[in-house]
Amino acid sequence: KNQVEQSPQSLIILEGKNCTLQCNYTVSPFSNLRWYKQDTGRGPVSLTIMTFSENTKSNGRYTATLDADTKQSSLHITASQLSDSASYICVVSALTGANNLFFGTGTRLTVIP
Amino acid sequence: GAGVSQSPRYKVAKRGQDVALRCDPISGHVSLFWYQQALGQGPEFLTYFQNEAQLDKSGLPSDRFFAERPEGSVSTLKIQRTQQEDSAVYLCASSFSSPDTQYFGPGTRLTVL
């Protein structure tokens, strides 16, 4: 069964600190993995996308890693800002099927001053 | 250019009412997706269009849910005889083609009393 699991479910950190969010998946055949940021009351916005051959991708203070062998990904946020408070959703695409996106339940990050 | 827009942003309905939710995708995007997102959860797939063709509606929870995209651009998700369990945020996303990055609208928050 194709599944995406994220941890932790929620996280609170102080402004300026770093944090790492985890994503494990069982989606097969694997196409790509995306991290989305979803601010409260808004739709998800894509942060990074990685294919099978990529093991790291950065977007500003966001760095995503992918280990396709162990089917794990992480999203590292450095020097957190209050505006980073949001839900971060891991989304894995399968190679086949029209409905080929599998969503994690997200990690709710709260950055406090 | 303009992103995906959805209307209304908020809808309150009495149980048993019919509702219609609108999605305006990014111009030129062939693929359009509808998702249902419960509080604290990741989006759950409802249905997928390629142009005006509804290729996958396996995620629609019951025959009370109906979606259309008659001219291959704007889409409407209709829910008949709403129930309290229909309360959720309904997200629309579009992409140039099915495997590409999906761009999400802000969602419509439906509350059924």
mmCIF file of C-alpha atoms in Angstrom:
data_model
loop_
_atom_site.group_PDB
_atom_site.id
_atom_site.type_symbol
_atom_site.label_atom_id
_atom_site.label_comp_id
_atom_site.label_asym_id
_atom_site.label_seq_id
_atom_site.Cartn_x
_atom_site.Cartn_y
_atom_site.Cartn_z
ATOM 1 C CA LYS A 1 0.000 0.000 0.000
ATOM 2 C CA ASN A 2 1.305 3.434 -0.950
ATOM 3 C CA GLN A 3 1.759 5.512 2.184
ATOM 4 C CA VAL A 4 3.600 8.624 3.333
ATOM 5 C CA GLU A 5 4.307 9.126 7.004
ATOM 6 C CA GLN A 6 5.693 12.269 8.568
ATOM 7 C CA SER A 7 7.199 13.036 11.929
ATOM 8 C CA PRO A 8 6.947 14.757 14.237
ATOM 9 C CA GLN A 9 3.269 15.616 14.031
ATOM 10 C CA SER A 10 4.003 19.022 15.532
ATOM 11 C CA LEU A 11 7.062 20.963 16.567
ATOM 12 C CA ILE A 12 7.710 24.187 18.455
ATOM 13 C CA ILE A 13 11.096 25.902 18.179
ATOM 14 C CA LEU A 14 12.627 29.223 19.096
ATOM 15 C CA GLU A 15 13.250 31.789 16.393
ATOM 16 C CA GLY A 16 16.745 31.415 14.973
ATOM 17 C CA LYS A 17 17.029 27.703 15.755
ATOM 18 C CA ASN A 18 17.309 24.910 13.190
ATOM 19 C CA CYS A 19 14.958 21.957 12.838
ATOM 20 C CA THR A 20 14.547 18.820 10.758
ATOM 21 C CA LEU A 21 11.307 17.250 9.617
ATOM 22 C CA GLN A 22 11.109 13.601 8.544
ATOM 23 C CA CYS A 23 9.195 11.789 5.823
ATOM 24 C CA ASN A 24 9.090 8.026 5.223
ATOM 25 C CA TYR A 25 7.261 6.547 2.274
ATOM 26 C CA THR A 26 6.328 3.247 0.703
ATOM 27 C CA VAL A 27 5.178 4.622 -2.660
ATOM 28 C CA SER A 28 6.169 2.495 -5.615
ATOM 29 C CA PRO A 29 7.161 2.875 -8.381
ATOM 30 C CA PHE A 30 8.715 6.115 -7.177
ATOM 31 C CA SER A 31 8.795 9.180 -9.401
ATOM 32 C CA ASN A 32 9.588 12.170 -7.240
ATOM 33 C CA LEU A 33 9.183 13.681 -3.798
ATOM 34 C CA ARG A 34 8.082 17.196 -3.020
ATOM 35 C CA TRP A 35 7.923 19.227 0.148
ATOM 36 C CA TYR A 36 5.101 21.743 0.363
ATOM 37 C CA LYS A 37 4.603 24.564 2.844
ATOM 38 C CA GLN A 38 1.027 25.316 3.814
ATOM 39 C CA ASP A 39 0.338 28.507 5.730
ATOM 40 C CA THR A 40 -2.843 28.602 7.782
ATOM 41 C CA GLY A 41 -5.826 29.297 5.574
ATOM 42 C CA ARG A 42 -3.892 28.934 2.359
ATOM 43 C CA GLY A 43 -3.162 26.243 -0.173
ATOM 44 C CA PRO A 44 0.130 24.318 -0.178
ATOM 45 C CA VAL A 45 3.092 25.880 -1.979
ATOM 46 C CA SER A 46 5.903 23.758 -3.412
ATOM 47 C CA LEU A 47 9.311 24.197 -1.750
ATOM 48 C CA THR A 48 11.467 21.502 -3.342
ATOM 49 C CA ILE A 49 11.172 18.582 -5.728
ATOM 50 C CA MET A 50 13.604 15.682 -5.938
ATOM 51 C CA THR A 51 13.781 12.777 -8.334
ATOM 52 C CA PHE A 52 15.335 9.372 -7.775
ATOM 53 C CA SER A 53 18.836 10.514 -8.693
ATOM 54 C CA GLU A 54 18.906 13.587 -6.464
ATOM 55 C CA ASN A 55 19.804 13.297 -2.797
ATOM 56 C CA THR A 56 19.746 16.939 -1.782
ATOM 57 C CA LYS A 57 18.008 20.101 -2.925
ATOM 58 C CA SER A 58 18.087 23.563 -1.373
ATOM 59 C CA ASN A 59 15.708 26.478 -1.551
ATOM 60 C CA GLY A 60 17.042 29.316 0.564
ATOM 61 C CA ARG A 61 17.001 28.250 4.190
ATOM 62 C CA TYR A 62 15.221 25.009 3.286
ATOM 63 C CA THR A 63 17.298 21.939 2.437
ATOM 64 C CA ALA A 64 15.649 18.661 1.518
ATOM 65 C CA THR A 65 17.400 15.313 1.405
ATOM 66 C CA LEU A 66 16.320 12.063 -0.168
ATOM 67 C CA ASP A 67 17.520 8.518 0.400
ATOM 68 C CA ALA A 68 15.718 6.480 -2.238
ATOM 69 C CA ASP A 69 17.162 3.235 -0.891
ATOM 70 C CA THR A 70 15.666 3.618 2.558
ATOM 71 C CA LYS A 71 12.708 5.644 1.222
ATOM 72 C CA GLN A 72 13.301 8.498 3.580
ATOM 73 C CA SER A 73 13.406 12.245 3.145
ATOM 74 C CA SER A 74 14.077 15.130 5.474
ATOM 75 C CA LEU A 75 13.474 18.854 5.333
ATOM 76 C CA HIS A 76 15.994 20.930 7.262
ATOM 77 C CA ILE A 77 15.184 24.538 8.100
ATOM 78 C CA THR A 78 18.055 26.724 9.214
ATOM 79 C CA ALA A 79 17.887 29.943 11.195
ATOM 80 C CA SER A 80 14.126 29.684 11.556
ATOM 81 C CA GLN A 81 11.946 32.760 11.252
ATOM 82 C CA LEU A 82 8.485 33.474 12.595
ATOM 83 C CA SER A 83 7.190 33.261 9.025
ATOM 84 C CA ASP A 84 8.278 29.621 8.871
ATOM 85 C CA SER A 85 5.334 28.752 11.116
ATOM 86 C CA ALA A 86 3.205 26.537 8.895
ATOM 87 C CA SER A 87 2.421 22.943 8.055
ATOM 88 C CA TYR A 88 5.010 21.140 5.959
ATOM 89 C CA ILE A 89 3.623 18.377 3.801
ATOM 90 C CA CYS A 90 5.646 15.645 2.139
ATOM 91 C CA VAL A 91 4.158 14.509 -1.167
ATOM 92 C CA VAL A 92 5.398 11.490 -3.100
ATOM 93 C CA SER A 93 4.543 10.858 -6.746
ATOM 94 C CA ALA A 94 4.245 7.425 -8.257
ATOM 95 C CA LEU A 95 5.233 6.794 -11.859
ATOM 96 C CA THR A 96 1.895 5.359 -12.812
ATOM 97 C CA GLY A 97 -1.724 6.279 -12.422
ATOM 98 C CA ALA A 98 -3.629 9.498 -12.943
ATOM 99 C CA ASN A 99 -4.071 9.871 -9.197
ATOM 100 C CA ASN A 100 -0.410 9.385 -8.507
ATOM 101 C CA LEU A 101 0.218 11.783 -5.617
ATOM 102 C CA PHE A 102 0.395 10.541 -2.055
ATOM 103 C CA PHE A 103 0.285 13.093 0.732
ATOM 104 C CA GLY A 104 1.633 12.909 4.254
ATOM 105 C CA THR A 105 -0.455 14.364 7.056
ATOM 106 C CA GLY A 106 2.091 17.135 7.563
ATOM 107 C CA THR A 107 4.211 18.484 10.386
ATOM 108 C CA ARG A 108 2.845 21.557 12.093
ATOM 109 C CA LEU A 109 5.810 23.879 12.851
ATOM 110 C CA THR A 110 5.446 26.793 15.234
ATOM 111 C CA VAL A 111 8.323 29.251 15.572
ATOM 112 C CA ILE A 112 8.156 31.389 18.706
ATOM 113 C CA PRO A 113 10.114 34.568 19.458
ATOM 114 C CA GLY B 1 0.660 35.573 -13.628
ATOM 115 C CA ALA B 2 -2.434 34.806 -11.620
ATOM 116 C CA GLY B 3 -2.454 31.649 -9.576
ATOM 117 C CA VAL B 4 -5.262 29.227 -8.907
ATOM 118 C CA SER B 5 -8.284 30.940 -7.430
ATOM 119 C CA GLN B 6 -11.224 29.428 -5.616
ATOM 120 C CA SER B 7 -14.558 30.804 -4.535
ATOM 121 C CA PRO B 8 -16.113 31.221 -2.165
ATOM 122 C CA ARG B 9 -13.307 31.210 0.386
ATOM 123 C CA TYR B 10 -15.752 30.309 3.139
ATOM 124 C CA LYS B 11 -19.129 28.637 2.944
ATOM 125 C CA VAL B 12 -21.518 27.817 5.742
ATOM 126 C CA ALA B 13 -24.343 25.501 4.838
ATOM 127 C CA LYS B 14 -27.196 23.950 6.747
ATOM 128 C CA ARG B 15 -27.307 20.183 6.686
ATOM 129 C CA GLY B 16 -29.195 19.064 3.615
ATOM 130 C CA GLN B 17 -28.341 22.100 1.477
ATOM 131 C CA ASP B 18 -26.571 21.823 -1.835
ATOM 132 C CA VAL B 19 -23.310 23.728 -2.349
ATOM 133 C CA ALA B 20 -21.174 24.549 -5.368
ATOM 134 C CA LEU B 21 -17.480 25.332 -5.104
ATOM 135 C CA ARG B 22 -15.624 26.976 -7.964
ATOM 136 C CA CYS B 23 -12.027 26.636 -9.110
ATOM 137 C CA ASP B 24 -10.258 28.817 -11.670
ATOM 138 C CA PRO B 25 -7.006 27.075 -12.617
ATOM 139 C CA ILE B 26 -3.905 28.708 -14.002
ATOM 140 C CA SER B 27 -4.463 29.522 -17.652
ATOM 141 C CA GLY B 28 -3.144 26.802 -19.918
ATOM 142 C CA HIS B 29 -2.973 24.136 -17.236
ATOM 143 C CA VAL B 30 -4.363 20.917 -18.590
ATOM 144 C CA SER B 31 -4.688 18.990 -15.351
ATOM 145 C CA LEU B 32 -6.999 19.933 -12.509
ATOM 146 C CA PHE B 33 -7.364 18.174 -9.182
ATOM 147 C CA TRP B 34 -9.796 18.448 -6.275
ATOM 148 C CA TYR B 35 -8.770 17.500 -2.742
ATOM 149 C CA GLN B 36 -10.543 17.390 0.603
ATOM 150 C CA GLN B 37 -8.497 18.399 3.623
ATOM 151 C CA ALA B 38 -9.764 17.734 7.127
ATOM 152 C CA LEU B 39 -8.391 19.752 10.012
ATOM 153 C CA GLY B 40 -4.837 18.719 10.821
ATOM 154 C CA GLN B 41 -4.644 16.269 7.940
ATOM 155 C CA GLY B 42 -3.025 16.227 4.549
ATOM 156 C CA PRO B 43 -5.155 16.660 1.436
ATOM 157 C CA GLU B 44 -7.119 13.615 0.289
ATOM 158 C CA PHE B 45 -7.645 13.118 -3.443
ATOM 159 C CA LEU B 46 -11.186 13.486 -4.731
ATOM 160 C CA THR B 47 -11.061 13.698 -8.519
ATOM 161 C CA TYR B 48 -8.871 14.598 -11.500
ATOM 162 C CA PHE B 49 -9.536 16.196 -14.877
ATOM 163 C CA GLN B 50 -7.436 16.344 -17.982
ATOM 164 C CA ASN B 51 -8.956 19.157 -19.978
ATOM 165 C CA GLU B 52 -12.697 18.511 -19.808
ATOM 166 C CA ALA B 53 -12.365 14.777 -19.256
ATOM 167 C CA GLN B 54 -12.784 13.463 -15.744
ATOM 168 C CA LEU B 55 -10.200 10.695 -15.749
ATOM 169 C CA ASP B 56 -10.397 9.661 -12.124
ATOM 170 C CA LYS B 57 -13.182 10.179 -9.620
ATOM 171 C CA SER B 58 -12.273 7.333 -7.326
ATOM 172 C CA GLY B 59 -11.781 9.653 -4.352
ATOM 173 C CA LEU B 60 -15.287 11.087 -4.321
ATOM 174 C CA PRO B 61 -16.727 9.840 -1.003
ATOM 175 C CA SER B 62 -20.305 9.368 -2.183
ATOM 176 C CA ASP B 63 -22.676 9.987 -5.056
ATOM 177 C CA ARG B 64 -23.575 13.277 -3.396
ATOM 178 C CA PHE B 65 -20.287 14.641 -4.729
ATOM 179 C CA PHE B 66 -20.126 15.668 -8.349
ATOM 180 C CA ALA B 67 -17.451 17.587 -10.268
ATOM 181 C CA GLU B 68 -17.380 19.019 -13.746
ATOM 182 C CA ARG B 69 -15.093 20.987 -16.028
ATOM 183 C CA PRO B 70 -17.215 21.416 -19.145
ATOM 184 C CA GLU B 71 -14.876 23.648 -21.152
ATOM 185 C CA GLY B 72 -11.583 22.382 -19.813
ATOM 186 C CA SER B 73 -10.865 25.430 -17.683
ATOM 187 C CA VAL B 74 -13.091 26.399 -14.739
ATOM 188 C CA SER B 75 -14.241 23.514 -12.583
ATOM 189 C CA THR B 76 -17.092 23.194 -10.131
ATOM 190 C CA LEU B 77 -17.350 20.745 -7.265
ATOM 191 C CA LYS B 78 -20.936 20.233 -6.204
ATOM 192 C CA ILE B 79 -22.028 18.582 -3.001
ATOM 193 C CA GLN B 80 -25.680 17.665 -2.682
ATOM 194 C CA ARG B 81 -27.564 17.242 0.575
ATOM 195 C CA THR B 82 -24.555 18.257 2.642
ATOM 196 C CA GLN B 83 -23.771 16.381 5.825
ATOM 197 C CA GLN B 84 -21.724 17.474 8.828
ATOM 198 C CA GLU B 85 -18.931 15.126 7.854
ATOM 199 C CA ASP B 86 -18.531 17.109 4.632
ATOM 200 C CA SER B 87 -17.087 19.984 6.670
ATOM 201 C CA ALA B 88 -13.525 20.444 5.457
ATOM 202 C CA VAL B 89 -11.317 22.609 3.290
ATOM 203 C CA TYR B 90 -11.705 21.795 -0.376
ATOM 204 C CA LEU B 91 -8.521 22.464 -2.320
ATOM 205 C CA CYS B 92 -8.184 22.776 -6.052
ATOM 206 C CA ALA B 93 -4.848 22.357 -7.804
ATOM 207 C CA SER B 94 -3.776 22.630 -11.417
ATOM 208 C CA SER B 95 -0.699 21.625 -13.353
ATOM 209 C CA PHE B 96 0.520 21.897 -16.915
ATOM 210 C CA SER B 97 0.301 18.128 -17.157
ATOM 211 C CA SER B 98 -0.396 15.317 -14.721
ATOM 212 C CA PRO B 99 3.147 14.615 -13.469
ATOM 213 C CA ASP B 100 4.113 18.268 -13.088
ATOM 214 C CA THR B 101 4.130 20.321 -9.918
ATOM 215 C CA GLN B 102 0.622 21.112 -8.793
ATOM 216 C CA TYR B 103 -0.228 24.678 -7.896
ATOM 217 C CA PHE B 104 -2.854 24.917 -5.219
ATOM 218 C CA GLY B 105 -5.595 27.428 -4.712
ATOM 219 C CA PRO B 106 -6.332 28.880 -1.257
ATOM 220 C CA GLY B 107 -9.151 26.449 -0.684
ATOM 221 C CA THR B 108 -12.795 26.783 0.264
ATOM 222 C CA ARG B 109 -13.578 26.130 3.899
ATOM 223 C CA LEU B 110 -16.967 24.446 4.074
ATOM 224 C CA THR B 111 -18.780 24.260 7.387
ATOM 225 C CA VAL B 112 -21.978 22.257 7.551
ATOM 226 C CA LEU B 113 -24.148 23.012 10.560
#
